[in-house]
Short mmCIF file of C-alpha atoms and ligand atoms in Angstrom, two decimals:
data_model
loop_
_atom_site.label_atom_id
_atom_site.label_comp_id
_atom_site.label_asym_id
_atom_site.label_seq_id
_atom_site.Cartn_x
_atom_site.Cartn_y
_atom_site.Cartn_z
CA MET A 1286 157.24 -23.86 114.76
CA LYS A 1287 156.19 -26.43 117.40
CA VAL A 1288 157.60 -29.78 116.27
CA MET A 1289 156.90 -33.06 118.04
CA ILE A 1290 159.27 -35.93 117.31
CA MET A 1291 157.91 -39.42 117.86
CA GLY A 1292 160.90 -41.72 118.42
CA MET A 1293 163.11 -38.97 119.90
CA ASP A 1294 165.61 -41.41 121.42
CA GLY A 1295 166.33 -43.18 118.12
CA TYR A 1296 169.13 -43.09 115.58
CA LEU A 1297 167.38 -40.36 113.56
CA GLY A 1298 165.14 -38.87 116.24
CA TRP A 1299 167.91 -37.72 118.55
CA PRO A 1300 170.02 -35.83 115.97
CA LEU A 1301 166.87 -34.40 114.38
CA SER A 1302 165.65 -33.10 117.75
CA MET A 1303 168.91 -31.19 118.27
CA HIS A 1304 169.02 -30.01 114.66
CA LEU A 1305 165.49 -28.58 114.64
CA SER A 1306 165.97 -27.07 118.08
CA SER A 1307 169.20 -25.37 116.94
CA ARG A 1308 167.23 -23.87 114.03
CA GLY A 1309 164.91 -22.23 116.54
CA HIS A 1310 161.98 -24.64 116.52
CA GLU A 1311 160.27 -25.55 119.77
CA VAL A 1312 160.94 -29.28 119.99
CA SER A 1313 159.21 -31.92 122.10
CA GLY A 1314 159.44 -35.67 121.73
CA VAL A 1315 158.13 -39.08 122.70
CA ASP A 1316 159.84 -42.44 123.08
CA ASN A 1317 159.19 -45.66 124.99
CA LEU A 1318 162.91 -46.57 124.83
CA SER A 1319 161.99 -49.88 123.19
CA ARG A 1320 164.86 -49.69 120.71
CA ARG A 1321 167.34 -49.99 123.57
CA LYS A 1322 165.40 -52.92 125.05
CA ASN A 1323 164.96 -54.72 121.71
CA VAL A 1324 168.67 -54.45 120.86
CA ASN A 1325 169.50 -55.84 124.32
CA GLU A 1326 167.09 -58.70 123.69
CA THR A 1327 169.07 -59.74 120.61
CA GLY A 1328 172.29 -59.66 122.64
CA SER A 1329 173.84 -56.65 120.91
CA TRP A 1330 174.51 -52.98 121.56
CA SER A 1331 175.33 -49.75 119.82
CA ALA A 1332 179.01 -49.38 118.88
CA THR A 1333 178.77 -45.83 120.18
CA PRO A 1334 177.99 -45.77 123.92
CA ILE A 1335 174.84 -43.63 124.01
CA LYS A 1336 173.72 -41.67 127.05
CA THR A 1337 170.26 -41.93 128.63
CA MET A 1338 167.60 -39.50 127.41
CA ASN A 1339 167.93 -37.45 130.60
CA GLU A 1340 171.71 -37.21 130.29
CA ARG A 1341 171.39 -36.28 126.62
CA ARG A 1342 168.90 -33.50 127.29
CA ILE A 1343 170.92 -32.07 130.19
CA ARG A 1344 174.11 -32.08 128.09
CA TYR A 1345 172.31 -30.51 125.12
CA LYS A 1346 171.01 -27.75 127.38
CA GLU A 1347 174.57 -27.12 128.64
CA VAL A 1348 175.99 -26.71 125.12
CA SER A 1349 173.03 -24.95 123.46
CA GLY A 1350 171.04 -23.34 126.26
CA LYS A 1351 167.90 -24.94 124.81
CA ASP A 1352 165.31 -27.25 126.34
CA LEU A 1353 163.98 -30.40 124.72
CA THR A 1354 160.70 -31.58 126.25
CA PHE A 1355 160.49 -35.38 126.55
CA TYR A 1356 157.59 -37.74 127.26
CA ARG A 1357 158.37 -41.37 127.98
CA GLY A 1358 155.49 -43.55 126.81
CA ASP A 1359 154.11 -45.97 124.25
CA LEU A 1360 152.44 -44.71 121.07
CA VAL A 1361 150.50 -47.98 120.95
CA GLU A 1362 148.51 -46.70 123.97
CA PRO A 1363 145.76 -44.50 122.45
CA SER A 1364 145.21 -42.54 125.67
CA PHE A 1365 148.92 -41.69 126.01
CA THR A 1366 149.26 -40.59 122.38
CA ASP A 1367 146.08 -38.54 122.64
CA LEU A 1368 147.31 -36.90 125.84
CA VAL A 1369 150.73 -35.82 124.57
CA VAL A 1370 149.40 -34.47 121.27
CA LYS A 1371 146.68 -32.55 123.14
CA LYS A 1372 149.24 -31.17 125.59
CA GLU A 1373 151.77 -30.03 122.97
CA MET A 1374 149.40 -28.99 120.14
CA PRO A 1375 152.22 -29.32 117.56
CA ASP A 1376 152.32 -27.69 114.12
CA CYS A 1377 154.28 -30.68 112.81
CA ILE A 1378 154.63 -34.26 114.03
CA VAL A 1379 157.68 -36.12 112.72
CA HIS A 1380 156.83 -39.77 113.18
CA LEU A 1381 159.98 -41.89 113.53
CA GLY A 1382 158.72 -43.91 116.50
CA GLU A 1383 158.62 -47.40 115.05
CA ILE A 1384 160.52 -50.68 115.05
CA PRO A 1385 162.75 -50.33 111.96
CA SER A 1386 164.25 -53.80 111.46
CA ALA A 1387 163.31 -56.25 108.70
CA PRO A 1388 165.28 -59.17 110.21
CA TYR A 1389 163.73 -58.56 113.67
CA SER A 1390 160.26 -58.87 112.15
CA MET A 1391 161.29 -62.13 110.46
CA ILE A 1392 162.44 -63.94 113.65
CA ASP A 1393 159.10 -65.62 114.41
CA VAL A 1394 155.38 -64.94 114.84
CA ASP A 1395 155.89 -62.96 118.05
CA HIS A 1396 158.40 -60.58 116.47
CA CYS A 1397 156.30 -60.23 113.32
CA ASN A 1398 153.20 -59.39 115.36
CA TYR A 1399 155.07 -57.10 117.74
CA THR A 1400 156.52 -55.12 114.80
CA GLN A 1401 153.26 -54.87 112.89
CA ASN A 1402 151.17 -54.06 115.97
CA ASN A 1403 153.66 -51.49 117.24
CA ASN A 1404 154.05 -49.73 113.92
CA ILE A 1405 150.54 -49.85 112.48
CA ILE A 1406 148.67 -49.14 115.73
CA GLY A 1407 151.09 -46.43 116.89
CA ASN A 1408 150.64 -44.70 113.55
CA ASN A 1409 146.85 -45.00 113.77
CA ASN A 1410 146.86 -43.49 117.26
CA ILE A 1411 148.79 -40.48 115.97
CA LEU A 1412 146.29 -40.04 113.11
CA PHE A 1413 143.31 -40.09 115.48
CA ALA A 1414 145.00 -37.74 117.98
CA MET A 1415 145.74 -35.31 115.14
CA LYS A 1416 142.16 -35.45 113.92
CA ASP A 1417 140.81 -34.74 117.42
CA HIS A 1418 143.24 -32.03 118.57
CA VAL A 1419 145.36 -30.59 115.73
CA PRO A 1420 143.56 -31.21 112.42
CA ASN A 1421 145.79 -28.66 110.68
CA CYS A 1422 149.04 -30.24 111.90
CA HIS A 1423 151.48 -31.65 109.32
CA LEU A 1424 152.39 -35.33 109.73
CA LEU A 1425 155.89 -36.05 108.44
CA LYS A 1426 155.90 -39.83 108.47
CA LEU A 1427 158.88 -42.06 107.87
CA GLY A 1428 158.22 -44.83 105.44
CA THR A 1429 160.94 -46.56 103.48
CA MET A 1430 162.04 -46.99 99.88
CA GLY A 1431 161.64 -50.69 100.70
CA GLU A 1432 157.88 -50.25 100.33
CA TYR A 1433 158.33 -50.25 96.56
CA GLY A 1434 160.50 -53.36 96.40
CA THR A 1435 162.56 -53.78 93.23
CA PRO A 1436 160.15 -53.57 90.25
CA ASN A 1437 161.43 -53.85 86.68
CA LEU A 1438 160.11 -50.31 86.07
CA ASP A 1439 161.21 -46.84 87.12
CA ILE A 1440 159.99 -45.93 90.64
CA PRO A 1441 158.09 -42.62 90.85
CA GLU A 1442 157.32 -40.70 94.05
CA GLY A 1443 154.23 -42.45 95.33
CA PHE A 1444 151.93 -42.19 92.33
CA PHE A 1445 152.07 -42.97 88.62
CA GLU A 1446 149.97 -42.47 85.50
CA ILE A 1447 148.70 -45.73 84.06
CA GLU A 1448 146.73 -46.66 80.98
CA TYR A 1449 144.74 -49.90 81.20
CA ARG A 1450 142.23 -51.16 78.62
CA GLY A 1451 142.10 -47.77 76.97
CA ARG A 1452 141.50 -45.75 80.16
CA LYS A 1453 143.98 -43.61 82.12
CA ASP A 1454 144.27 -42.88 85.83
CA LYS A 1455 146.79 -41.62 88.41
CA LEU A 1456 147.16 -44.34 91.02
CA PRO A 1457 149.37 -45.25 93.97
CA TYR A 1458 152.44 -47.03 92.61
CA PRO A 1459 152.32 -50.80 93.38
CA ARG A 1460 154.15 -51.77 96.56
CA GLN A 1461 156.14 -55.03 96.70
CA PRO A 1462 157.60 -55.13 100.22
CA GLY A 1463 160.14 -57.79 101.20
CA SER A 1464 159.58 -58.40 104.94
CA TRP A 1465 156.86 -58.28 107.64
CA TYR A 1466 158.37 -54.93 108.70
CA HIS A 1467 158.10 -53.50 105.20
CA LEU A 1468 154.54 -54.83 104.91
CA ALA A 1469 153.60 -52.87 108.02
CA LYS A 1470 155.02 -49.71 106.44
CA VAL A 1471 152.85 -50.25 103.36
CA HIS A 1472 149.77 -50.66 105.53
CA GLU A 1473 150.60 -47.42 107.33
CA THR A 1474 150.85 -45.66 103.99
CA TRP A 1475 147.30 -46.81 103.14
CA ASN A 1476 146.07 -45.69 106.55
CA ILE A 1477 147.59 -42.23 106.14
CA MET A 1478 146.11 -41.86 102.64
CA PHE A 1479 142.73 -42.89 104.04
CA ALA A 1480 142.97 -40.41 106.95
CA ASN A 1481 143.85 -37.75 104.41
CA LYS A 1482 140.83 -38.70 102.31
CA ILE A 1483 138.25 -38.75 105.09
CA TRP A 1484 139.58 -36.07 107.47
CA GLY A 1485 141.77 -33.98 105.18
CA LEU A 1486 144.85 -34.50 107.37
CA ARG A 1487 147.93 -33.13 105.64
CA ALA A 1488 150.87 -35.49 105.40
CA THR A 1489 154.26 -36.09 103.85
CA ASP A 1490 154.99 -39.80 103.51
CA VAL A 1491 158.77 -40.09 103.20
CA MET A 1492 160.08 -43.13 101.35
CA GLN A 1493 163.54 -43.00 102.82
CA GLY A 1494 166.63 -44.80 101.64
CA VAL A 1495 169.17 -46.26 104.05
CA VAL A 1496 170.79 -43.60 106.23
CA HIS A 1497 174.50 -43.92 107.06
CA GLY A 1498 176.86 -42.03 109.33
CA VAL A 1499 176.99 -41.34 113.05
CA LEU A 1500 177.83 -37.67 113.57
CA THR A 1501 176.06 -34.38 112.92
CA ASP A 1502 177.16 -30.80 113.54
CA ASP A 1503 175.16 -30.65 116.79
CA MET A 1504 177.12 -33.50 118.41
CA GLU A 1505 179.75 -31.33 120.02
CA THR A 1506 180.82 -34.13 122.35
CA ASP A 1507 180.33 -37.89 122.31
CA ASP A 1508 177.79 -37.39 125.11
CA LEU A 1509 175.49 -36.26 122.31
CA ILE A 1510 176.37 -38.96 119.76
CA THR A 1511 173.65 -41.09 118.20
CA ARG A 1512 173.49 -44.86 118.14
CA PHE A 1513 175.36 -47.01 115.60
CA ASP A 1514 174.15 -50.61 115.30
CA PHE A 1515 176.22 -53.16 113.43
CA ASP A 1516 174.74 -56.61 114.18
CA GLU A 1517 172.69 -58.74 111.76
CA VAL A 1518 169.34 -57.64 113.24
CA TRP A 1519 169.77 -53.89 113.68
CA GLY A 1520 172.77 -52.99 111.53
CA THR A 1521 172.31 -51.96 107.91
CA ALA A 1522 174.64 -53.53 105.33
CA ILE A 1523 176.87 -50.46 105.34
CA ASN A 1524 177.09 -50.41 109.15
CA ARG A 1525 177.95 -54.11 109.22
CA PHE A 1526 180.66 -53.62 106.60
CA CYS A 1527 182.19 -50.72 108.56
CA ALA A 1528 182.17 -52.71 111.79
CA GLN A 1529 183.67 -55.76 110.08
CA ALA A 1530 186.48 -53.67 108.58
CA VAL A 1531 187.24 -52.10 111.97
CA VAL A 1532 187.70 -55.46 113.75
CA GLY A 1533 189.60 -57.10 110.88
CA HIS A 1534 186.73 -59.37 109.84
CA ASP A 1535 186.03 -60.00 106.13
CA VAL A 1536 183.43 -57.62 104.69
CA THR A 1537 180.55 -59.94 103.76
CA PRO A 1538 177.88 -58.86 101.23
CA TYR A 1539 174.91 -61.22 101.10
CA GLY A 1540 174.48 -63.36 97.98
CA LYS A 1541 175.58 -62.12 94.58
CA GLY A 1542 175.64 -58.54 95.92
CA GLY A 1543 173.72 -56.87 93.10
CA GLN A 1544 170.95 -55.78 95.54
CA THR A 1545 170.72 -52.05 94.91
CA ARG A 1546 169.21 -49.43 97.23
CA GLY A 1547 169.17 -45.68 97.83
CA TYR A 1548 171.53 -44.25 100.47
CA LEU A 1549 171.71 -40.95 102.30
CA ALA A 1550 174.22 -39.45 104.75
CA LEU A 1551 172.82 -38.73 108.23
CA ARG A 1552 173.76 -35.05 107.87
CA ASP A 1553 171.96 -34.83 104.51
CA SER A 1554 168.91 -36.52 106.04
CA MET A 1555 168.75 -33.62 108.53
CA GLN A 1556 168.59 -31.22 105.57
CA CYS A 1557 165.78 -33.27 103.95
CA PHE A 1558 163.69 -33.41 107.14
CA THR A 1559 164.19 -29.70 107.73
CA LEU A 1560 163.01 -28.83 104.22
CA ALA A 1561 159.94 -31.02 104.63
CA VAL A 1562 159.11 -29.58 108.09
CA GLU A 1563 159.58 -25.97 107.00
CA ASN A 1564 157.71 -26.41 103.69
CA PRO A 1565 154.54 -28.24 104.74
CA PRO A 1566 152.05 -29.58 102.22
CA ASP A 1567 148.95 -27.53 101.45
CA GLU A 1568 146.01 -28.01 103.80
CA THR A 1569 144.42 -31.38 103.01
CA GLU A 1570 147.35 -32.46 100.77
CA TYR A 1571 148.95 -35.92 100.92
CA ARG A 1572 152.37 -36.04 99.25
CA VAL A 1573 155.13 -38.61 98.91
CA PHE A 1574 158.86 -37.83 98.91
CA ASN A 1575 161.52 -40.33 97.88
CA GLN A 1576 164.51 -39.47 100.05
CA PHE A 1577 168.04 -40.62 99.14
CA ASP A 1578 171.26 -39.18 97.64
CA GLU A 1579 172.90 -42.03 95.79
CA THR A 1580 172.17 -45.63 94.80
CA TYR A 1581 174.64 -48.47 95.29
CA SER A 1582 174.64 -52.24 95.01
CA VAL A 1583 175.83 -53.99 98.17
CA ASN A 1584 178.95 -55.12 96.27
CA ALA A 1585 179.69 -51.48 95.41
CA LEU A 1586 179.13 -50.52 99.07
CA ALA A 1587 181.54 -53.22 100.20
CA GLU A 1588 184.15 -52.01 97.71
CA ILE A 1589 183.86 -48.39 98.86
CA VAL A 1590 184.01 -49.35 102.55
CA SER A 1591 187.04 -51.52 101.81
CA LYS A 1592 188.75 -48.72 99.85
CA VAL A 1593 188.25 -46.11 102.57
CA ALA A 1594 189.13 -48.64 105.32
CA LYS A 1595 192.59 -49.05 103.73
CA GLU A 1596 193.23 -45.34 104.40
CA TYR A 1597 193.10 -46.31 108.10
CA ASP A 1598 195.32 -49.40 107.67
CA LEU A 1599 192.35 -51.75 107.84
CA GLU A 1600 192.33 -54.71 105.44
CA GLY A 1601 188.63 -54.83 104.46
CA LYS A 1602 188.84 -58.08 102.47
CA ILE A 1603 185.51 -58.76 100.69
CA ARG A 1604 183.87 -62.21 100.77
CA ASN A 1605 180.30 -62.79 99.57
CA ILE A 1606 178.31 -65.16 101.78
CA PRO A 1607 174.95 -66.99 101.25
CA ASN A 1608 171.99 -64.62 101.40
CA PRO A 1609 169.66 -65.22 104.40
CA ARG A 1610 166.96 -63.09 102.72
CA LEU A 1611 164.70 -63.82 99.76
CA GLU A 1612 165.35 -60.89 97.44
CA ALA A 1613 166.43 -60.19 93.86
CA GLU A 1614 170.22 -60.16 93.73
CA LYS A 1615 170.40 -58.46 90.32
CA HIS A 1616 167.70 -56.05 89.25
CA ARG A 1617 166.81 -52.67 87.82
CA TYR A 1618 166.68 -49.77 90.32
CA GLU A 1619 165.71 -46.37 88.97
CA PRO A 1620 163.80 -44.37 91.62
CA ASP A 1621 162.84 -40.72 91.05
CA MET A 1622 163.87 -38.03 93.53
CA LYS A 1623 162.43 -34.73 92.37
CA HIS A 1624 160.33 -33.25 95.17
CA LEU A 1625 163.11 -32.56 97.69
CA PRO A 1626 165.46 -31.00 95.09
CA ALA A 1627 162.51 -28.82 94.03
CA LEU A 1628 162.43 -27.52 97.63
CA GLY A 1629 166.16 -26.79 97.48
CA PHE A 1630 167.76 -30.04 98.67
CA LYS A 1631 171.39 -30.30 97.61
CA PRO A 1632 173.29 -33.36 98.86
CA LYS A 1633 176.50 -32.30 100.57
CA PHE A 1634 178.03 -35.50 101.88
CA ASN A 1635 178.77 -38.45 99.61
CA LEU A 1636 179.43 -41.94 100.89
CA GLU A 1637 183.22 -41.69 100.87
CA ASP A 1638 183.21 -38.35 102.73
CA GLU A 1639 180.88 -39.74 105.33
CA LEU A 1640 182.94 -42.92 105.77
CA ARG A 1641 185.99 -40.76 106.52
CA ILE A 1642 184.03 -39.44 109.51
CA THR A 1643 182.36 -42.70 110.53
CA LEU A 1644 185.31 -45.10 110.37
CA PRO A 1645 187.68 -43.11 112.65
CA LYS A 1646 184.84 -42.72 115.17
CA LEU A 1647 184.22 -46.49 115.10
CA ILE A 1648 187.93 -47.19 115.51
CA GLU A 1649 187.67 -45.28 118.84
CA TYR A 1650 185.01 -47.80 119.89
CA LYS A 1651 186.62 -50.88 118.35
CA ASP A 1652 186.48 -52.80 121.67
CA ARG A 1653 182.69 -52.49 121.78
CA ILE A 1654 182.41 -53.95 118.27
CA GLU A 1655 184.92 -56.69 119.09
CA ALA A 1656 182.84 -57.67 122.14
CA LYS A 1657 179.81 -58.38 119.92
CA ARG A 1658 181.49 -59.52 116.69
CA ASP A 1659 179.65 -62.88 116.82
CA LYS A 1660 176.38 -60.91 116.37
CA ILE A 1661 177.24 -59.81 112.83
CA LYS A 1662 176.92 -63.22 111.11
CA PRO A 1663 173.35 -63.84 109.81
CA LYS A 1664 171.24 -66.38 111.69
CA ILE A 1665 167.75 -65.19 110.71
CA PHE A 1666 166.65 -66.76 107.42
CA TRP A 1667 163.62 -65.51 105.47
CA SER A 1668 162.55 -68.97 104.30
CA GLN A 1669 162.64 -70.74 107.68
N1 NAD B 2351 167.64 -45.38 109.70
C1 NAD B 2351 167.38 -45.67 108.43
O1 NAD B 2351 168.29 -45.91 107.61
C2 NAD B 2351 165.96 -45.69 107.95
C3 NAD B 2351 165.71 -45.93 106.60
C4 NAD B 2351 164.39 -45.93 106.16
C5 NAD B 2351 163.36 -45.71 107.05
N2 NAD B 2351 163.64 -45.49 108.36
C6 NAD B 2351 162.52 -45.27 109.27
O2 NAD B 2351 162.78 -44.15 110.07
C7 NAD B 2351 162.21 -44.32 111.38
C8 NAD B 2351 163.29 -44.10 112.41
O3 NAD B 2351 164.35 -44.98 112.17
P1 NAD B 2351 165.60 -45.09 113.14
O4 NAD B 2351 166.70 -45.72 112.36
O5 NAD B 2351 165.82 -43.80 113.82
O6 NAD B 2351 165.04 -46.17 114.19
P2 NAD B 2351 165.27 -46.24 115.79
O7 NAD B 2351 164.81 -47.57 116.22
O8 NAD B 2351 166.67 -45.86 116.12
O9 NAD B 2351 164.29 -45.10 116.31
C9 NAD B 2351 162.93 -45.33 116.55
C10 NAD B 2351 162.63 -44.86 117.96
O10 NAD B 2351 161.22 -45.03 118.17
C11 NAD B 2351 161.00 -45.59 119.45
N3 NAD B 2351 159.74 -46.33 119.41
C12 NAD B 2351 159.45 -47.46 118.72
N4 NAD B 2351 158.18 -47.84 118.97
C13 NAD B 2351 157.65 -46.93 119.81
C14 NAD B 2351 156.39 -46.80 120.45
N5 NAD B 2351 155.43 -47.72 120.29
N6 NAD B 2351 156.19 -45.75 121.27
C15 NAD B 2351 157.18 -44.83 121.49
N7 NAD B 2351 158.39 -44.91 120.91
C16 NAD B 2351 158.64 -45.95 120.09
C17 NAD B 2351 162.22 -46.46 119.70
O11 NAD B 2351 162.46 -46.68 121.09
C18 NAD B 2351 163.33 -45.69 119.02
O12 NAD B 2351 164.02 -44.85 119.92
C19 NAD B 2351 161.61 -45.71 111.39
O13 NAD B 2351 160.24 -45.64 111.12
C20 NAD B 2351 162.33 -46.40 110.25
O14 NAD B 2351 161.55 -47.44 109.72
C21 NAD B 2351 164.91 -45.48 108.83
#
């Protein structure tokens, strides 16, 4: 299958490119390298020293014998997006090419607008290019479980049956996003549903939980490793906790720590994406997958990181700190995850297993975390 990966240089895009290529797919990709620039702008860096796209592709060719085609450019430019889709004529587009940080979008009006413009317009350009050149192509689009927020109800996969004033209907489940970034994701979901309705574009909208881990089976050497961000802007809670444990800093959950989310190991996320790519929706179908393995509160995450850290003689002392975000700190969280298991998804790597791979790798790069340890403490506040 011809698969085009938007956001090929990113945390997920790079390992997925190698993974799909090693399964025999013909892989091309696009990136404007903005993630590297945006992380630099906030004064941080990846704990793992990542190679340039050219170096990565050359090294991958040396170890696998396979080529990865790469286009450097901005999906926000309609003519560029149109051109690359027309040139590649993919069977599947995996769209990961967005700005993925809630705190970044909350910095100020410029960062809010940059995030929303980048993500919503880039996504629109892909939809129009598909309509014009590959109307039968499958769009595998990365949304986030954060689109749903934390309702006091179970969370289905995209749609739910509702009865109101004696009438029943199947409707999109209400979205209650918690940042400008998450709001953009919700808007993209509406735009994809609309493109599906008017043009019959087929799409899988993946509501993905937080992905953790840094290595996959294709990373034979650290030249092929993916990025691992740990600062307040780009690092997820679990990444921050790992980095804090490695440099002997307290592990600091925000607020009361009851905030609960879905989590998924990087290697399991490769399995999920592969199943979705290789089992496309029917022509003209729009479907939603919730994608996670396990749910944890941030306190539970901190406890597990601390427990595994002790195996490596790291202290991992836990200390809750004031929450910079406005979010429920104790709530119900019961999302469904039925569609991927129905396609054969079986999680293989639980959080503790994955931490036993991630923490030793981070210990190798402890100096890089130490150099940016002042970037972990939160300075971006939702209410300011
Ligand atoms: N990593 C997670 O835990 C997670 C969880 C839920 C959802 N997601 C979603 O998955 C997707 C990928 O996430 P990630 O963690 O790999 O992020 P990432 O920032 O590492 O990767 C995104 C890549 O897209 C590129 N990009 C951004 N805007 C672009 C544009 N206009 N044109 C071309 N390239 C552009 C970036 O340079 C980057 O390399 C995002 O949409 C994110 O919201 C990720």
